[in-house]
CSV table of C-alpha atoms in Angstrom, one decimal:
chain,number,residue,atom,x,y,z
A,55,UNK,CA,-0.1,-0.6,-0.5
A,56,UNK,CA,0.9,3.7,-0.8
A,57,UNK,CA,2.1,6.0,2.0
A,58,UNK,CA,0.4,9.1,1.7
A,59,UNK,CA,1.4,12.9,3.1
A,60,UNK,CA,-2.2,11.9,5.5
A,61,UNK,CA,-1.0,8.3,6.2
A,62,UNK,CA,2.2,10.1,7.4
A,63,UNK,CA,0.2,12.4,9.7
A,64,UNK,CA,-2.5,10.6,10.5
A,65,UNK,CA,0.2,8.1,12.3
A,66,UNK,CA,2.5,11.1,13.6
A,67,UNK,CA,-1.6,12.7,15.4
A,68,UNK,CA,-2.1,9.7,17.5
A,69,UNK,CA,1.4,8.9,18.8
A,70,UNK,CA,0.5,9.3,22.8
A,71,UNK,CA,4.5,10.0,23.8
A,72,UNK,CA,2.6,10.2,27.6
A,73,UNK,CA,1.6,6.8,26.8
A,74,UNK,CA,4.6,5.3,25.5
A,75,UNK,CA,6.6,7.0,28.6
A,76,UNK,CA,4.2,4.8,30.9
A,77,UNK,CA,4.1,1.9,29.4
A,78,UNK,CA,8.0,2.0,28.6
A,79,UNK,CA,8.6,2.4,32.9
A,80,UNK,CA,6.0,-0.1,34.1
A,81,UNK,CA,7.7,-3.4,32.4
A,82,UNK,CA,11.3,-2.1,33.4
A,83,UNK,CA,9.5,-1.2,37.1
A,84,UNK,CA,8.8,-6.1,36.7
A,85,UNK,CA,12.7,-7.2,37.6
A,86,UNK,CA,12.4,-9.4,34.7
A,87,UNK,CA,15.9,-11.9,34.5
A,88,UNK,CA,16.0,-14.6,32.1
A,89,UNK,CA,13.9,-17.3,33.6
A,90,UNK,CA,12.0,-15.8,35.7
A,91,UNK,CA,10.7,-13.0,33.4
A,92,UNK,CA,6.7,-13.5,35.1
A,93,UNK,CA,6.4,-10.6,36.0
A,94,UNK,CA,7.0,-8.3,33.1
A,95,UNK,CA,4.9,-10.4,31.3
A,96,UNK,CA,2.1,-10.5,33.7
A,97,UNK,CA,2.6,-6.5,33.4
A,98,UNK,CA,2.7,-6.5,29.5
A,99,UNK,CA,-0.3,-8.2,28.8
A,100,UNK,CA,-2.2,-6.1,31.9
A,101,UNK,CA,-1.1,-3.5,29.7
A,102,UNK,CA,-2.5,-4.8,26.6
A,103,UNK,CA,-5.7,-5.8,27.8
A,104,UNK,CA,-6.1,-2.6,29.9
A,105,UNK,CA,-6.4,-0.6,26.2
A,106,UNK,CA,-8.5,-3.2,25.4
A,107,UNK,CA,-7.1,-6.0,23.2
A,108,UNK,CA,-7.7,-10.1,23.4
A,109,UNK,CA,-4.2,-11.5,25.0
A,110,UNK,CA,-3.6,-15.5,24.3
A,111,UNK,CA,-0.6,-17.1,27.3
A,112,UNK,CA,1.4,-19.7,25.2
A,113,UNK,CA,3.6,-20.9,27.7
A,114,UNK,CA,5.5,-22.7,24.0
A,115,UNK,CA,7.4,-25.0,26.6
A,116,UNK,CA,7.7,-22.5,30.1
A,117,UNK,CA,4.6,-22.5,32.5
A,118,UNK,CA,6.0,-20.3,34.6
A,119,UNK,CA,6.7,-17.0,32.0
A,120,UNK,CA,3.8,-17.9,29.6
A,121,UNK,CA,5.0,-15.8,26.5
A,122,UNK,CA,2.2,-12.6,25.8
A,123,UNK,CA,0.5,-13.2,22.3
A,124,UNK,CA,-2.0,-9.9,21.1
A,125,UNK,CA,-2.9,-8.9,17.3
A,126,UNK,CA,-5.1,-6.1,15.6
A,127,UNK,CA,-7.0,-7.1,12.6
A,128,UNK,CA,-8.4,-5.5,9.7
A,129,UNK,CA,-11.5,-5.4,7.1
A,130,UNK,CA,-9.7,-6.9,4.6
A,131,UNK,CA,-7.3,-9.9,3.5
A,132,UNK,CA,-3.5,-9.5,3.8
A,133,UNK,CA,0.4,-9.9,4.7
A,134,UNK,CA,0.5,-10.7,8.6
A,135,UNK,CA,3.2,-8.7,10.3
A,136,UNK,CA,5.1,-9.3,13.7
A,137,UNK,CA,6.4,-7.7,16.2
A,138,UNK,CA,8.3,-9.4,18.6
A,139,UNK,CA,10.8,-8.8,21.3
A,140,UNK,CA,11.5,-10.2,24.2
A,141,UNK,CA,11.3,-9.2,28.3
A,142,UNK,CA,13.9,-10.9,30.3
A,143,UNK,CA,17.0,-9.3,30.7
A,144,UNK,CA,20.2,-10.9,31.7
A,145,UNK,CA,21.3,-11.4,35.6
A,146,UNK,CA,22.3,-8.3,37.1
A,147,UNK,CA,21.7,-6.4,39.4
A,148,UNK,CA,17.9,-4.8,38.9
A,149,UNK,CA,17.9,-1.0,38.7
A,150,UNK,CA,14.7,1.0,39.0
A,151,UNK,CA,13.4,3.5,36.0
A,152,UNK,CA,13.6,6.6,36.0
A,153,UNK,CA,12.8,9.6,33.3
A,154,UNK,CA,15.8,12.4,33.1
A,155,UNK,CA,15.1,14.5,30.1
A,156,UNK,CA,15.0,12.7,26.6
A,157,UNK,CA,16.1,9.5,28.5
A,158,UNK,CA,14.2,6.3,30.1
A,159,UNK,CA,16.8,4.8,32.5
A,160,UNK,CA,16.7,1.1,34.6
A,161,UNK,CA,17.0,-2.0,33.3
A,162,UNK,CA,16.0,-3.7,30.0
A,163,UNK,CA,15.8,0.2,29.5
A,164,UNK,CA,17.1,-0.7,26.3
A,165,UNK,CA,17.9,-4.6,26.3
A,166,UNK,CA,14.9,-4.4,25.3
A,167,UNK,CA,11.7,-2.8,27.1
A,168,UNK,CA,11.3,0.6,25.7
A,169,UNK,CA,12.0,-0.7,22.1
A,170,UNK,CA,8.3,-2.5,23.6
A,171,UNK,CA,7.4,-0.4,24.3
A,172,UNK,CA,7.7,1.7,21.2
A,173,UNK,CA,6.3,-1.4,19.5
A,174,UNK,CA,2.5,-1.3,21.5
A,175,UNK,CA,2.7,2.3,20.7
A,176,UNK,CA,2.7,1.2,17.3
A,177,UNK,CA,0.0,-1.5,17.5
A,178,UNK,CA,-2.6,1.1,19.3
A,179,UNK,CA,-1.5,4.1,17.3
A,180,UNK,CA,-3.0,1.6,14.2
A,181,UNK,CA,-6.5,1.0,15.8
A,182,UNK,CA,-7.2,4.5,17.0
A,183,UNK,CA,-6.0,6.0,13.8
A,184,UNK,CA,-7.8,2.9,10.9
A,185,UNK,CA,-5.3,3.3,9.4
A,186,UNK,CA,-4.5,-0.6,8.4
A,187,UNK,CA,-6.4,-1.1,5.1
A,188,UNK,CA,-5.6,-5.5,5.3
A,189,UNK,CA,-3.8,-7.8,7.2
A,190,UNK,CA,-2.6,-8.3,10.2
A,191,UNK,CA,-0.3,-7.0,12.9
A,192,UNK,CA,0.7,-9.5,15.3
A,193,UNK,CA,2.3,-8.9,18.6
A,194,UNK,CA,4.4,-11.6,20.5
A,195,UNK,CA,6.8,-11.0,24.0
A,196,UNK,CA,8.1,-13.7,25.6
A,197,UNK,CA,11.1,-14.7,27.9
A,198,UNK,CA,14.2,-16.9,27.2
A,199,UNK,CA,16.2,-14.9,25.3
A,200,UNK,CA,19.3,-14.3,26.7
A,201,UNK,CA,22.2,-16.3,26.4
A,202,UNK,CA,23.5,-18.3,28.5
A,203,UNK,CA,20.6,-18.8,30.9
A,204,UNK,CA,18.7,-19.4,28.0
A,205,UNK,CA,18.7,-19.9,24.2
A,206,UNK,CA,15.8,-19.0,22.7
A,207,UNK,CA,13.9,-22.2,22.7
A,208,UNK,CA,10.0,-20.5,24.6
A,209,UNK,CA,10.4,-18.0,20.6
A,210,UNK,CA,11.6,-21.4,18.9
A,211,UNK,CA,8.5,-23.4,20.3
A,212,UNK,CA,6.2,-20.7,19.5
A,213,UNK,CA,8.1,-20.9,16.3
A,214,UNK,CA,7.2,-24.5,15.4
A,215,UNK,CA,3.4,-23.9,16.8
A,216,UNK,CA,2.9,-21.4,14.0
A,217,UNK,CA,2.6,-18.5,15.7
A,218,UNK,CA,4.8,-16.5,13.5
A,219,UNK,CA,4.3,-13.4,10.9
A,220,UNK,CA,4.5,-13.5,7.0
A,221,UNK,CA,7.4,-10.6,8.5
A,222,UNK,CA,8.6,-10.0,11.2
A,223,UNK,CA,10.2,-6.7,13.1
A,224,UNK,CA,12.5,-6.5,15.8
A,225,UNK,CA,13.1,-3.5,18.0
A,226,UNK,CA,16.7,-4.9,18.9
A,227,UNK,CA,18.5,-2.0,20.1
A,228,UNK,CA,20.0,-1.3,16.4
A,229,UNK,CA,19.2,1.8,14.6
A,230,UNK,CA,21.9,2.9,12.0
A,231,UNK,CA,21.8,0.3,9.7
A,232,UNK,CA,19.6,-2.4,8.1
A,233,UNK,CA,21.1,-5.7,8.6
A,234,UNK,CA,20.9,-8.1,6.1
A,235,UNK,CA,23.3,-10.5,6.8
A,236,UNK,CA,24.3,-12.2,10.3
A,237,UNK,CA,26.8,-15.2,12.6
A,238,UNK,CA,25.2,-17.7,13.7
A,239,UNK,CA,26.6,-18.7,17.4
A,240,UNK,CA,27.5,-21.5,20.0
A,241,UNK,CA,28.8,-20.9,23.2
A,242,UNK,CA,32.1,-23.8,24.1
A,243,UNK,CA,33.7,-24.9,27.5
A,244,UNK,CA,35.8,-28.0,27.4
A,245,UNK,CA,37.0,-30.1,31.1
A,246,UNK,CA,40.4,-31.4,30.5
A,247,UNK,CA,41.1,-33.9,33.5
A,248,UNK,CA,43.7,-36.2,34.8
A,249,UNK,CA,42.9,-40.0,36.7
A,250,UNK,CA,45.1,-38.9,40.2
A,251,UNK,CA,44.1,-37.2,43.2
A,252,UNK,CA,45.3,-33.9,44.7
A,253,UNK,CA,48.9,-33.9,45.1
A,254,UNK,CA,51.5,-31.2,46.3
A,255,UNK,CA,53.7,-30.4,42.8
A,256,UNK,CA,57.2,-32.4,43.9
A,257,UNK,CA,55.5,-35.3,45.0
A,258,UNK,CA,53.7,-35.4,41.0
A,259,UNK,CA,53.7,-38.5,40.1
A,260,UNK,CA,55.8,-38.7,36.7
A,261,UNK,CA,53.7,-41.0,34.1
A,262,UNK,CA,50.3,-38.4,34.9
A,263,UNK,CA,49.6,-36.1,32.1
A,264,UNK,CA,49.7,-32.4,33.3
A,265,UNK,CA,46.0,-30.2,32.5
A,266,UNK,CA,47.6,-26.9,31.4
A,267,UNK,CA,50.1,-28.5,29.3
A,268,UNK,CA,46.7,-29.9,27.5
A,269,UNK,CA,44.9,-27.4,28.1
A,270,UNK,CA,48.0,-24.9,26.4
A,271,UNK,CA,47.5,-27.9,23.5
A,272,UNK,CA,44.2,-26.8,22.8
A,273,UNK,CA,44.3,-22.8,22.5
A,274,UNK,CA,47.4,-24.4,20.3
A,275,UNK,CA,44.6,-25.8,18.3
A,276,UNK,CA,41.8,-24.1,18.5
A,277,UNK,CA,44.3,-20.9,16.8
A,278,UNK,CA,44.7,-23.1,14.1
A,279,UNK,CA,41.1,-23.3,13.9
A,280,UNK,CA,40.8,-19.5,13.6
A,281,UNK,CA,43.6,-19.1,11.1
A,282,UNK,CA,41.6,-21.8,8.9
A,283,UNK,CA,38.1,-20.0,9.7
A,284,UNK,CA,39.4,-16.6,9.1
A,285,UNK,CA,39.6,-17.4,5.5
A,286,UNK,CA,35.9,-18.3,5.7
A,287,UNK,CA,34.8,-14.2,5.6
A,288,UNK,CA,31.9,-12.5,4.3
A,289,UNK,CA,32.6,-8.7,3.2
A,290,UNK,CA,29.4,-7.7,5.8
A,291,UNK,CA,29.6,-10.1,8.1
A,292,UNK,CA,33.2,-10.5,8.4
A,293,UNK,CA,35.0,-13.9,9.4
A,294,UNK,CA,34.0,-17.2,11.1
A,295,UNK,CA,35.2,-16.8,14.0
A,296,UNK,CA,36.3,-19.8,17.6
A,297,UNK,CA,37.1,-18.0,20.6
A,298,UNK,CA,38.3,-18.5,23.2
A,299,UNK,CA,37.4,-16.6,27.3
A,300,UNK,CA,38.1,-17.7,30.0
A,301,UNK,CA,40.8,-20.9,31.5
A,302,UNK,CA,41.2,-22.5,34.7
A,303,UNK,CA,42.8,-24.4,36.5
A,304,UNK,CA,44.3,-25.4,40.1
A,305,UNK,CA,43.7,-24.2,44.0
A,306,UNK,CA,46.5,-23.2,44.9
A,307,UNK,CA,50.6,-22.3,43.0
A,308,UNK,CA,52.2,-25.6,44.0
A,309,UNK,CA,49.6,-28.1,43.7
A,310,UNK,CA,49.5,-30.6,40.6
A,311,UNK,CA,45.4,-29.4,39.9
A,312,UNK,CA,43.2,-32.3,38.1
A,313,UNK,CA,41.6,-30.5,35.9
A,314,UNK,CA,41.4,-27.7,33.5
A,315,UNK,CA,38.5,-26.5,31.9
A,316,UNK,CA,38.2,-23.1,29.1
A,317,UNK,CA,34.9,-21.2,27.6
A,318,UNK,CA,34.5,-19.9,24.8
A,319,UNK,CA,33.0,-19.1,21.3
A,320,UNK,CA,32.3,-20.2,18.0
A,321,UNK,CA,30.3,-18.3,15.4
A,322,UNK,CA,30.0,-18.9,11.6
A,323,UNK,CA,28.3,-17.3,8.3
A,324,UNK,CA,25.2,-18.3,6.2
A,325,UNK,CA,25.8,-21.6,4.1
A,326,UNK,CA,28.4,-23.4,7.2
A,327,UNK,CA,25.6,-25.4,8.9
A,328,UNK,CA,25.5,-26.1,12.9
A,329,UNK,CA,26.0,-30.0,13.3
A,330,UNK,CA,29.1,-29.2,10.5
A,331,UNK,CA,30.6,-27.1,12.5
A,332,UNK,CA,29.8,-28.6,15.8
A,333,UNK,CA,31.0,-32.5,14.1
A,334,UNK,CA,34.7,-30.1,13.3
A,335,UNK,CA,34.4,-28.4,17.1
A,336,UNK,CA,34.0,-32.7,18.9
A,337,UNK,CA,36.6,-34.1,16.1
A,338,UNK,CA,38.7,-31.8,17.4
A,339,UNK,CA,38.5,-32.6,21.2
A,340,UNK,CA,38.3,-36.1,20.6
A,341,UNK,CA,42.1,-35.7,18.4
A,342,UNK,CA,43.0,-33.6,21.4
A,343,UNK,CA,41.9,-36.5,24.6
A,344,UNK,CA,43.8,-39.0,22.7
A,345,UNK,CA,47.0,-36.9,21.8
A,346,UNK,CA,47.7,-36.2,25.8
A,347,UNK,CA,46.3,-38.9,27.7
A,348,UNK,CA,43.9,-36.5,29.3
A,349,UNK,CA,40.0,-37.0,29.7
A,350,UNK,CA,38.2,-34.0,27.5
A,351,UNK,CA,35.0,-33.0,28.2
A,352,UNK,CA,32.8,-31.4,25.8
A,353,UNK,CA,29.8,-29.1,25.8
A,354,UNK,CA,28.9,-26.8,22.8
A,355,UNK,CA,26.2,-25.6,23.4
A,356,UNK,CA,24.0,-24.4,20.3
A,357,UNK,CA,22.2,-20.6,20.9
A,358,UNK,CA,21.3,-19.0,17.2
A,359,UNK,CA,21.7,-20.1,13.5
A,360,UNK,CA,23.3,-17.9,11.1
A,361,UNK,CA,21.1,-15.2,9.2
A,362,UNK,CA,20.1,-13.6,5.5
A,363,UNK,CA,17.6,-11.3,4.7
A,364,UNK,CA,16.6,-11.3,1.1
A,365,UNK,CA,16.9,-7.2,0.3
A,366,UNK,CA,14.4,-7.6,-2.5
A,367,UNK,CA,12.3,-9.4,-0.3
A,368,UNK,CA,8.1,-7.5,0.2
A,369,UNK,CA,9.2,-6.5,3.6
A,370,UNK,CA,12.4,-5.0,3.3
A,371,UNK,CA,10.4,-2.3,0.9
A,372,UNK,CA,8.2,-1.2,3.4
A,373,UNK,CA,10.7,-0.8,6.0
A,374,UNK,CA,12.7,1.7,3.8
A,375,UNK,CA,9.6,2.9,2.2
A,376,UNK,CA,8.4,4.1,6.9
A,377,UNK,CA,11.5,4.7,7.8
A,378,UNK,CA,11.8,7.6,4.9
A,379,UNK,CA,8.5,8.9,5.3
A,380,UNK,CA,9.8,9.6,9.0
A,381,UNK,CA,13.4,9.8,8.8
A,382,UNK,CA,13.8,11.3,5.5
A,383,UNK,CA,15.9,8.9,3.9
A,384,UNK,CA,16.5,5.4,3.3
A,385,UNK,CA,18.4,3.3,5.7
A,386,UNK,CA,21.9,1.6,4.9
A,387,UNK,CA,22.2,-1.7,5.0
A,388,UNK,CA,25.3,-3.4,7.8
A,389,UNK,CA,25.4,-7.2,9.1
A,390,UNK,CA,24.2,-7.6,12.1
A,391,UNK,CA,26.5,-7.2,14.8
A,392,UNK,CA,24.6,-10.3,17.5
A,393,UNK,CA,22.4,-12.6,17.3
A,394,UNK,CA,18.9,-12.5,18.3
A,395,UNK,CA,15.6,-13.2,17.6
A,396,UNK,CA,15.9,-12.9,14.2
A,397,UNK,CA,18.6,-15.4,13.7
A,398,UNK,CA,15.5,-17.9,14.7
A,399,UNK,CA,12.8,-16.9,11.9
A,400,UNK,CA,15.1,-17.6,9.2
A,401,UNK,CA,16.7,-20.5,10.4
A,402,UNK,CA,13.2,-22.4,12.0
A,403,UNK,CA,11.1,-20.6,9.3
A,404,UNK,CA,12.7,-19.0,6.6
A,405,UNK,CA,10.6,-16.4,7.8
A,406,UNK,CA,12.2,-12.7,6.7
A,407,UNK,CA,13.0,-10.5,10.1
A,408,UNK,CA,14.0,-7.0,10.4
A,409,UNK,CA,15.9,-5.9,13.3
A,410,UNK,CA,15.9,-2.1,14.0
A,411,UNK,CA,15.2,-0.3,17.6
A,412,UNK,CA,15.8,2.9,19.3
A,413,UNK,CA,18.5,5.0,19.8
A,414,UNK,CA,20.2,3.4,23.1
A,415,UNK,CA,22.7,2.2,25.4
A,416,UNK,CA,24.5,0.5,28.1
A,417,UNK,CA,23.2,-3.1,27.3
A,418,UNK,CA,24.2,-5.9,29.5
A,419,UNK,CA,25.3,-3.9,32.1
A,420,UNK,CA,23.5,-1.4,34.9
A,421,UNK,CA,23.3,1.2,33.0
A,422,UNK,CA,21.2,1.1,30.6
A,423,UNK,CA,19.3,3.9,28.5
A,424,UNK,CA,16.9,4.9,25.6
A,425,UNK,CA,16.4,8.1,23.9
A,426,UNK,CA,12.1,8.1,23.9
A,427,UNK,CA,12.1,11.2,21.1
A,428,UNK,CA,13.0,8.5,19.3
A,429,UNK,CA,10.9,5.8,20.9
A,430,UNK,CA,8.5,7.7,19.3
A,431,UNK,CA,10.4,7.8,15.9
A,432,UNK,CA,10.4,4.2,16.9
A,433,UNK,CA,6.9,3.3,16.8
A,434,UNK,CA,6.3,5.8,13.4
A,435,UNK,CA,8.1,3.7,11.8
A,436,UNK,CA,7.3,0.2,12.9
A,437,UNK,CA,3.3,1.2,12.2
A,438,UNK,CA,4.2,2.9,8.5
A,439,UNK,CA,6.0,-0.3,8.0
A,440,UNK,CA,3.2,-2.7,8.8
A,441,UNK,CA,0.6,0.1,7.1
A,442,UNK,CA,2.7,-0.6,3.6
A,443,UNK,CA,3.5,-4.6,4.8
A,444,UNK,CA,0.3,-5.2,5.7
A,445,UNK,CA,-1.9,-3.9,2.7
């Protein structure tokens, strides 16, 4: 559908800045660490019900915090555009919301309760302005997003159960590019052990392997793997990688350690399957165990699939027209620097998903903030995208 100046103005006038701020503050005020987001889910459901929306609460495998699902249907058939967001936050001390000038601060303000509040405002604006001439807008919110406490299990189940649109908008705090490609990722932890008991280093059995030496050998082998992976690169997303973030061993300086463990990540590009990645990793661990005569336990935890967005998809066209109508120019394309729910929509359902959120900062810290002015802009862009795409 064409985005006319009259529709743009109608949506602009329908935005209720105070209502948007109130929604964001209410969501931020509900503590919702990953796995424990029931208060925030209940809060969002109450906000939507008070505003007249019918709300479904499918458990999707997580009965502690059932997901939140609401719909706005027009009178004519058309595409379904989904606004999707997570309500859980990383496990850091809770910071209560505050409004200070153009900023809202507090836990989840940036990642991603502020953006989700803007999506809710867009849903309310579309209903109030009556400019959605065809199709449906589906809003979903859920728990179990943030790793390592969650791995997208609840959203994945929603997708498998068919709770998915033809296209998806995700208000994660990425506003300076239209992400068209992203890497998949997994977290790994390798534990290396020897069979003997704890012992002073001068009393150590000379025939027992050193777990620290085996750990050093693992680092060398992962470095060589990283060099090979660097040859697999994308002009926007960069190379495939293996990364070591932690290594630990021993209790005191002169006790011969029984255990050494390392932890890190593995990221891959579209065209590489997660099964292929895990098989390669486990083969490397099997070889290490054989060569060092230690016991090697490898935990490989898949987090998200890789991501690709077809720039010719109707969703991209609708979004760019909406963005240009609000901002005055189209958004340049670029990589997705992180994994998010868009990876899951693409990996499980091959649905186009655009990550676009507000200007914000402090993600995964105790100093989160989001711009109120940009939340208003975001609500306008989301509402206009729905008008252009669903019709």
